[in-house]
Short mmCIF file of C-alpha atoms and ligand atoms in Angstrom, two decimals:
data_model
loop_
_atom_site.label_atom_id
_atom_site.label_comp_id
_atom_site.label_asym_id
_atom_site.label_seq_id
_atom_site.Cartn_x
_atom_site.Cartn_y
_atom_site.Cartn_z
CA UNK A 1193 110.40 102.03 87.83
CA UNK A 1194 109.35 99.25 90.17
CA UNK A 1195 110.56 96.13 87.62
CA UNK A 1196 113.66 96.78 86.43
CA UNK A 1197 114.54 97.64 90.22
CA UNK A 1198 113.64 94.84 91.40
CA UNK A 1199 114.69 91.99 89.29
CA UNK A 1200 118.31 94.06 88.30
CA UNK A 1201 118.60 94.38 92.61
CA UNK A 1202 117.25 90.45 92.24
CA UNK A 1203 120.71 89.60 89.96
CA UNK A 1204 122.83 91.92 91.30
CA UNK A 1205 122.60 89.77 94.57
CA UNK A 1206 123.30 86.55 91.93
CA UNK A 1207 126.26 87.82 90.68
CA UNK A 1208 127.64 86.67 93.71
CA UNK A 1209 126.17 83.15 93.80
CA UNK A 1210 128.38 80.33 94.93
CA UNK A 1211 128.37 77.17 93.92
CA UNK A 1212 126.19 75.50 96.66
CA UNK A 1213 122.87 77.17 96.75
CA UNK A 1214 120.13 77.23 99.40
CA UNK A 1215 117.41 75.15 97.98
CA UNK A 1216 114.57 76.77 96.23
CA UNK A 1217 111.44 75.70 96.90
CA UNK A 1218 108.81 76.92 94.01
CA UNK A 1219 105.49 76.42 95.84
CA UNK A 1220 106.74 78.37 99.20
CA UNK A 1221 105.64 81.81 97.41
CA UNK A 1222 103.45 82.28 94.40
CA UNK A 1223 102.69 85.31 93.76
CA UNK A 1224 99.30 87.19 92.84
CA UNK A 1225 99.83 90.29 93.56
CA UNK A 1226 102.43 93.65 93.10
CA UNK A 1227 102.28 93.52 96.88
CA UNK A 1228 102.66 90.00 96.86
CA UNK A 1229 105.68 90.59 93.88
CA UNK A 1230 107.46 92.34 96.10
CA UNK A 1231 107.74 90.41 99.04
CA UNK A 1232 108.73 87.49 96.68
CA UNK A 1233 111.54 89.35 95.42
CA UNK A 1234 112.81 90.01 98.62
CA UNK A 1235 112.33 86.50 99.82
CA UNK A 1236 113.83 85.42 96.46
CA UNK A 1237 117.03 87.46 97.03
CA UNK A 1238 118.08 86.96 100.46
CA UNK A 1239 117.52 82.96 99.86
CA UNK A 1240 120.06 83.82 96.61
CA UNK A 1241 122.11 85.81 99.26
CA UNK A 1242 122.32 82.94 101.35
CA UNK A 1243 124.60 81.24 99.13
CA UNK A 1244 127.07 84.07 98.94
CA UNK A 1245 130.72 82.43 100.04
CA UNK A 1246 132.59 85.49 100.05
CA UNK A 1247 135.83 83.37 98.84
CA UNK A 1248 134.17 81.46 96.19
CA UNK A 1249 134.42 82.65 92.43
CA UNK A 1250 132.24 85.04 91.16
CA UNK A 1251 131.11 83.11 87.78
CA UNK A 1252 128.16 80.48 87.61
CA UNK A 1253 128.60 77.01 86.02
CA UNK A 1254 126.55 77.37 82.37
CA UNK A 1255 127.08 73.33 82.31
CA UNK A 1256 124.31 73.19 84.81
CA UNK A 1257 121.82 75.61 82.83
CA UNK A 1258 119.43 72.68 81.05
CA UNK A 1259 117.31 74.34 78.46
CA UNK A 1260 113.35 73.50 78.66
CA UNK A 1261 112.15 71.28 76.54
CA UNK A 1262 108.31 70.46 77.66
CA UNK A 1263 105.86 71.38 75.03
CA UNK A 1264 103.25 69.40 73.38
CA UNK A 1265 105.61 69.08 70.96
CA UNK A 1266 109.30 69.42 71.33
CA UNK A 1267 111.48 72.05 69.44
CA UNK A 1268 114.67 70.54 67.60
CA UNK A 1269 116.81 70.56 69.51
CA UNK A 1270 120.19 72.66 69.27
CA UNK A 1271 122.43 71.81 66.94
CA UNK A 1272 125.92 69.93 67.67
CA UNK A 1273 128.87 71.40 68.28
CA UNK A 1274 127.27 74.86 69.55
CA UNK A 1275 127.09 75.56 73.44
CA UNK A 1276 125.29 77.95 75.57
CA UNK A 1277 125.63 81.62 75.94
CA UNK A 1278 123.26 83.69 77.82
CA UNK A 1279 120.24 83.33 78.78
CA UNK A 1280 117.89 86.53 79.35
CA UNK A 1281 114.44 86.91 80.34
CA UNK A 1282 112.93 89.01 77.68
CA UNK A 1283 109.93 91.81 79.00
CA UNK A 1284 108.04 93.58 76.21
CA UNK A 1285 105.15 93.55 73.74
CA UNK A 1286 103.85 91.74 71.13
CA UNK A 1287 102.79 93.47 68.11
CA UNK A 1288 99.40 93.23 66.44
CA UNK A 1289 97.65 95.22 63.15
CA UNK A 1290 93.82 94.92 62.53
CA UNK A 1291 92.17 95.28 59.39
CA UNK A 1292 89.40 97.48 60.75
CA UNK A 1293 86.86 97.20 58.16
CA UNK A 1294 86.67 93.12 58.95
CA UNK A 1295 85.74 92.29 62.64
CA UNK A 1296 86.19 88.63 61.77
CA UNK A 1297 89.40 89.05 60.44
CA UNK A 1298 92.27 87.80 62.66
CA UNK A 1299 94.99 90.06 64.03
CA UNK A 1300 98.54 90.07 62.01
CA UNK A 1301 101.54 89.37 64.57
CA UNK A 1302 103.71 92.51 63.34
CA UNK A 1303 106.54 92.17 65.45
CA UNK A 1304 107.39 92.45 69.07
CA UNK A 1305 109.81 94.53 71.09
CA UNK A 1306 111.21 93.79 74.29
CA UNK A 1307 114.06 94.27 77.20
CA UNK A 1308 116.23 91.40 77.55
CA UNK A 1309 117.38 90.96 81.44
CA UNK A 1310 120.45 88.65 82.60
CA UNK A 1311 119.35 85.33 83.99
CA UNK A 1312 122.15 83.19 83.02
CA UNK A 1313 123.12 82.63 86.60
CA UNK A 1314 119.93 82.39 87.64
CA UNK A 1315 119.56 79.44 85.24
CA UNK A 1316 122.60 77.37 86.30
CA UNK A 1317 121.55 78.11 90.06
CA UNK A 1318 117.96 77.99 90.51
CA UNK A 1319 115.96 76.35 87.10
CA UNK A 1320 112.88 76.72 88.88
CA UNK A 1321 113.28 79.90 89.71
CA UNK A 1322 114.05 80.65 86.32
CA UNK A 1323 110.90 78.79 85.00
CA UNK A 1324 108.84 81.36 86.89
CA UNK A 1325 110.51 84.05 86.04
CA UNK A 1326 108.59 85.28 83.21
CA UNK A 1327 105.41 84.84 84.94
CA UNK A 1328 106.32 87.37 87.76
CA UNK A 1329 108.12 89.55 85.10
CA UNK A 1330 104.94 89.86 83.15
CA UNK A 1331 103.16 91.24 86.49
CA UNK A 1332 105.20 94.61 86.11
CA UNK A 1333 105.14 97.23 83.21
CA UNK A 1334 108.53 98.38 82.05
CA UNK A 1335 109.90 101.83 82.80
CA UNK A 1336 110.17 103.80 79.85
CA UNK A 1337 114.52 103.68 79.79
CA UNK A 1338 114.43 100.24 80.12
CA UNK A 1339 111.66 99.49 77.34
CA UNK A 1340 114.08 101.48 74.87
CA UNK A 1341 115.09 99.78 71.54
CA UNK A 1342 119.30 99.69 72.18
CA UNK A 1343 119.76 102.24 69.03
CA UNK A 1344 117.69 104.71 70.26
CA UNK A 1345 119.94 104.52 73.53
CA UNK A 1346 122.04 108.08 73.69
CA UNK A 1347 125.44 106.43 74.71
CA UNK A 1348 126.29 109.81 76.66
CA UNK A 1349 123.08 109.85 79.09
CA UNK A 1350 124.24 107.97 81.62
CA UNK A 1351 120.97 108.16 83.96
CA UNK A 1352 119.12 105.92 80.57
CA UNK A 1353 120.91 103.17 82.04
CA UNK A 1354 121.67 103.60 85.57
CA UNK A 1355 121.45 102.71 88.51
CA UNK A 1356 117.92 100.55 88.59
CA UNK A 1357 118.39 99.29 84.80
CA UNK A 1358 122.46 97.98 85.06
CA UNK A 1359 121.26 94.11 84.82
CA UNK A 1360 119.48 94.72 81.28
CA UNK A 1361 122.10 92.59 78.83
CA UNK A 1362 120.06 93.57 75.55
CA UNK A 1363 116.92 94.10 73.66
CA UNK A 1364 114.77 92.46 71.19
CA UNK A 1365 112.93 94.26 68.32
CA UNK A 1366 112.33 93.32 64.76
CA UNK A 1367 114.43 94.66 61.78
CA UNK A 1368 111.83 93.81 59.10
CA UNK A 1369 108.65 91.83 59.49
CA UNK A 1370 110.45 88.45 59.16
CA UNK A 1371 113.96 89.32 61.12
CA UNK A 1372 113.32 89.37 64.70
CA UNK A 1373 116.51 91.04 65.83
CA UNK A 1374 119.27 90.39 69.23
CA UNK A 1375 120.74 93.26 70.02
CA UNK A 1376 123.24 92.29 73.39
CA UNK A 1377 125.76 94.54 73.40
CA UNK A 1378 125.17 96.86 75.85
CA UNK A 1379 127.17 98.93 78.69
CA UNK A 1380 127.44 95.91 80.73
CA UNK A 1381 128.31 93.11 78.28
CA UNK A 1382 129.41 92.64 74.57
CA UNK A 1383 128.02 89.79 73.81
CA UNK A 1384 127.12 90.01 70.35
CA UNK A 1385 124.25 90.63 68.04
CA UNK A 1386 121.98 88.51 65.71
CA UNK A 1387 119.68 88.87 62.79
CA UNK A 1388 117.42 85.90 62.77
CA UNK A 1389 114.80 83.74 61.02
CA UNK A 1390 112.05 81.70 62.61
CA UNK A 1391 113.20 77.71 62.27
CA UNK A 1392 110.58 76.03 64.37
CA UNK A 1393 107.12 77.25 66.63
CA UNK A 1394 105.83 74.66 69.02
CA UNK A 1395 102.41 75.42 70.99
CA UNK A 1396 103.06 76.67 74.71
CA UNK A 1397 102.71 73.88 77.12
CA UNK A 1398 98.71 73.53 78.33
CA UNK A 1399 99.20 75.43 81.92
CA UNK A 1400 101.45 78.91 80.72
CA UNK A 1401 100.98 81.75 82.14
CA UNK A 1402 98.71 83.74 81.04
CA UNK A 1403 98.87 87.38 79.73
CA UNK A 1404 97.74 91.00 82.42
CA UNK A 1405 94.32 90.88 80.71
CA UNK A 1406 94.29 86.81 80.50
CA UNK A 1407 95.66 86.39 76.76
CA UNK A 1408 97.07 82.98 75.83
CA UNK A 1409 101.16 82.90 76.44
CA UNK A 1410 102.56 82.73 73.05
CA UNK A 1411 104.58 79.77 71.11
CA UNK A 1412 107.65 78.00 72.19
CA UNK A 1413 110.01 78.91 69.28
CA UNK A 1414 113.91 78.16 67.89
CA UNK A 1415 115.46 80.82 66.09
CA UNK A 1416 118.81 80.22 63.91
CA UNK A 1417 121.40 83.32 62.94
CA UNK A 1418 120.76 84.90 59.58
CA UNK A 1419 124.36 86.39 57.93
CA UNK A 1420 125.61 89.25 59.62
CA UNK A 1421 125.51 88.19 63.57
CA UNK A 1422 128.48 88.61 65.59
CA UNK A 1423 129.60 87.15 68.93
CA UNK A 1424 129.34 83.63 67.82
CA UNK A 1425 125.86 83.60 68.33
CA UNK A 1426 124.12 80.86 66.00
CA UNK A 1427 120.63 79.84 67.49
CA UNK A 1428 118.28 81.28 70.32
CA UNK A 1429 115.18 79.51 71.56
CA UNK A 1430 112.61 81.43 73.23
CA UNK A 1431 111.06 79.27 75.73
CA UNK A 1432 108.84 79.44 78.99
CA UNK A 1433 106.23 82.12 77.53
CA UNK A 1434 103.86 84.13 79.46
CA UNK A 1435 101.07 85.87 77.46
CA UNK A 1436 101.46 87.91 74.59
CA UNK A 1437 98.61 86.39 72.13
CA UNK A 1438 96.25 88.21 70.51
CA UNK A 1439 92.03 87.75 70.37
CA UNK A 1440 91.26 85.61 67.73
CA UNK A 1441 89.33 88.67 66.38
CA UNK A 1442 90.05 92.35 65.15
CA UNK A 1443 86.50 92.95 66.50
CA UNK A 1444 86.71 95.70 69.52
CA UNK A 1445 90.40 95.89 68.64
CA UNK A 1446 92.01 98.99 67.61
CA UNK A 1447 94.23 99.08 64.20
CA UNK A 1448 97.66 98.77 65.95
CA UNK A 1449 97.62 97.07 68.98
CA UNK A 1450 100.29 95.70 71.94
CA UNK A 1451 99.97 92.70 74.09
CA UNK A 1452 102.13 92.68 77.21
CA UNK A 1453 104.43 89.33 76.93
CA UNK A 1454 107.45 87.66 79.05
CA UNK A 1455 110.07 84.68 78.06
CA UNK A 1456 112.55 83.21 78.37
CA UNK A 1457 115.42 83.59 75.58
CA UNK A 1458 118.41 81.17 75.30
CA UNK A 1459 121.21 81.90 73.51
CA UNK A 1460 123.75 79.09 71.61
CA UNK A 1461 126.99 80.35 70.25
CA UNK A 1462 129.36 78.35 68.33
CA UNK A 1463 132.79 77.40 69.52
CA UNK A 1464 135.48 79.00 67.00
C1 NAG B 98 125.33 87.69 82.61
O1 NAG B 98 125.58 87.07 81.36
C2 NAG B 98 126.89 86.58 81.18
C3 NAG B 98 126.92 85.93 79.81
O2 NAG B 98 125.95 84.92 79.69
C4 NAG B 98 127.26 85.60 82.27
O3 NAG B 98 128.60 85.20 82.12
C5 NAG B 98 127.06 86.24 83.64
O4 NAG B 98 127.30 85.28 84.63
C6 NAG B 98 125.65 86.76 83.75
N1 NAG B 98 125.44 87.39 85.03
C7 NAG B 98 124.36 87.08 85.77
C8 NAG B 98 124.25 87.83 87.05
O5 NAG B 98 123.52 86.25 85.43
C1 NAG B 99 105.52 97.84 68.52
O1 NAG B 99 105.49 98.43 69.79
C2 NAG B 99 106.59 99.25 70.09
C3 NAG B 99 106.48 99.69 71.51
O2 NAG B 99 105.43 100.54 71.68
C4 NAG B 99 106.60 100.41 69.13
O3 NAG B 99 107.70 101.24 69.42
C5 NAG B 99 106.70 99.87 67.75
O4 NAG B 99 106.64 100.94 66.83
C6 NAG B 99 105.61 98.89 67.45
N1 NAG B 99 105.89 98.27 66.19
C7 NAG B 99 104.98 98.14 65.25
C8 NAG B 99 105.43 97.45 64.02
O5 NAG B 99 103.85 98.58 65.37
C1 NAG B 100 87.02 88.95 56.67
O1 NAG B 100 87.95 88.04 57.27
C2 NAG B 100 87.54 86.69 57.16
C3 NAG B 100 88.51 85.84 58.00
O2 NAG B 100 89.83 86.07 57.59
C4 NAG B 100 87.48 86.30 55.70
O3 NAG B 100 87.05 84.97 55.58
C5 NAG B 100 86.53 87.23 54.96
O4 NAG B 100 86.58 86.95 53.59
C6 NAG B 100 86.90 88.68 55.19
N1 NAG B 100 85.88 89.55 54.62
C7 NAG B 100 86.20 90.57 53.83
C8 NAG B 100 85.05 91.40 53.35
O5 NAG B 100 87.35 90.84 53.50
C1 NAG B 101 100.57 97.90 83.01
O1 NAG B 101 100.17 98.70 81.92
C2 NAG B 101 98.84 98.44 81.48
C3 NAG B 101 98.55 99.33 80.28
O2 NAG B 101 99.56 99.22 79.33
C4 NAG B 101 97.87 98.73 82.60
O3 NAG B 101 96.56 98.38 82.18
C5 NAG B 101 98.23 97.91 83.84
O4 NAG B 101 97.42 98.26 84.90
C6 NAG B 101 99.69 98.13 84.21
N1 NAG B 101 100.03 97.21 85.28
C7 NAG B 101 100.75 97.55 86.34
C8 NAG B 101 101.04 96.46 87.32
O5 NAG B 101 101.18 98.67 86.49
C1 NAG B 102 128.97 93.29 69.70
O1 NAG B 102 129.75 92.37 70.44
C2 NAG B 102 130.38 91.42 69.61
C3 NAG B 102 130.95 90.33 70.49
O2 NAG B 102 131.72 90.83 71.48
C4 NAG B 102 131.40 92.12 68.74
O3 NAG B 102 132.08 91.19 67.89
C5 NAG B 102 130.68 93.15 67.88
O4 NAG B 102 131.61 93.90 67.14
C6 NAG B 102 129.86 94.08 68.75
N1 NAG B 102 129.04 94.92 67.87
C7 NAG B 102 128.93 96.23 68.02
C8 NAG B 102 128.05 96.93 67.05
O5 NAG B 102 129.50 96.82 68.91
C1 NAG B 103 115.76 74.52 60.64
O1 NAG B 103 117.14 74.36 60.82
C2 NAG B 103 117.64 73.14 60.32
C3 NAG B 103 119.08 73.03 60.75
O2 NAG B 103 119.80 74.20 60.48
C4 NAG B 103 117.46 73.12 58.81
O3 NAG B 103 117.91 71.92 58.27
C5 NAG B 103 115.98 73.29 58.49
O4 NAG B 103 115.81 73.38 57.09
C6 NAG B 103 115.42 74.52 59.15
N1 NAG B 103 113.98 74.54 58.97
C7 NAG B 103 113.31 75.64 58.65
C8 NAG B 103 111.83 75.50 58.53
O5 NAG B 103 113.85 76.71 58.46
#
């Protein structure tokens, strides 16, 4: 309950934002706690509320939104000619498979599965918000309705979706092992869907947040469309990871396993 809650009451305040913002300062809070979570939410959305001008426009300036880039080694970067969509901060699992009968084997990344919420204004606003975003994300479990894969979503049930869960603009899952799939069409936007293939993994940066039982944040990575997305969408970079890696042993492990992850995904769409 408590995460999607608070971060879709978090951008529901953003929606709002106006073009000058209160500035944001990233050391004032950092939070270690759910207690500590929650008082940084609040704090987080009455500074947001601060910069509501009732008369102003209610859309945020994507032009400001500057992807990260810092890695030990940079991802290409994205290609010319395509411009930025969306950017979500994805809340899930990582997948993992152990051969049992080999405790020195390593685990097999099987997949992941995750919610994808709306941070696009949040990005153009307040990039350092944004930057700690999956950190505090990855210090709540997801409710069951918003954890859903979006095809498993009965269009009818209303109360799936609403109210706590209205921010969530899509979800992430994995069509076959090598198509991690985009799905963000959902009640509250249509903003396409894409079938994709790994292009390029950089390490996370020395310093990511770590993962709820301390496991390393996973790879920086850029994505490109496969045939068959829609929207316009052409490349996604994931970006900003907080845990989600697995032991470097099956020993102790079970044969299917989950690790809790956050990100950050960025979405490029072409222009015609
Ligand atoms: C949600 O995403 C759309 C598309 O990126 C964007 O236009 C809109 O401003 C976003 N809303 C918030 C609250 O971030
Ligand atoms: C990965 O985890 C999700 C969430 O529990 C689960 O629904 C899915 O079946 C798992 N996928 C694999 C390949 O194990
Ligand atoms: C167990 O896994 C290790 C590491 O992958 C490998 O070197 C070894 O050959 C495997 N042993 C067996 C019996 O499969
Ligand atoms: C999240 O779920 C995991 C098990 O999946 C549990 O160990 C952990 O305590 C939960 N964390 C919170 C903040 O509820
Ligand atoms: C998803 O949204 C895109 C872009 O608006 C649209 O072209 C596409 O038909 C939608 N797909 C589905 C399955 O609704
Ligand atoms: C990554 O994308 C670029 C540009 O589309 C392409 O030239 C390159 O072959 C791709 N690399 C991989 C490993 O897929």
């Amino acid at each position: 309950m408590r995460s999607s809650i608070l971060l879709s009451a978090f951008y529901a305040t953003a929606v709002v934002a106006a073009p000058s913002y209160p500035k944001f300062e990233a050391d004032a809070a950092t939070p270690t706690s759910p207690d500590d979570l929650s008082d940084y939410f609040s704090m987080l959305a009455s500074k947001i509320s601060a910069g509501v001008d009732a008369g102003s426009a209610q859309s945020c300036d994507l032009s400001n939104a500057v992807l990260p880039t810092t890695s030990p080694s940079p991802l290409p970067s994205v290609s010319e000619g395509l411009k930025l969509k969306h950017v979500a901060i994805g809340r899930g699992t990582q997948n993992y498979t152990c051969d049992l009968s080999n405790t020195t084997a390593a685990p097999a990344a099987v997949g992941a599965t995750a919610t994808l919420f709306n941070a696009t204004c949040i990005a153009s606003a307040y990039p350092d918000l944004l930057n700690l975003l999956p950190r505090v994300a990855l210090a709540f479990n997801l409710t069951e309705s918003s954890a859903y894969p979006a095809n498993l979503i009965p269009s009818t049930t209303g109360e799936v979706l609403a109210p706590g869960n209205y921010m969530i603009s899509g979800h992430h899952y994995f069509i076959n092992s090598v198509t991690p799939f985009f799905d963000l069409n959902t009640t509250n936007w249509d903003l396409g869907t894409v079938p994709s293939v790994k292009n390029a993994t950089a390490t996370a940066p020395e310093g990511a947040a770590v993962g709820q039982q301390g496991e390393a944040a996973v790879a920086w990575l850029k994505l490109t469309a496969r045939e068959g997305a829609t929207g316009k969408l052409q490349e996604v970079y994931r970006v900003e990871t907080a845990g989600g890696s697995q032991p470097a042993t099956c020993a102790g492990m079970s044969a299917a396993f989950e690790v809790q992850y956050s990100a950050q995904y960025w979405f490029f769409e072409s222009d015609s």
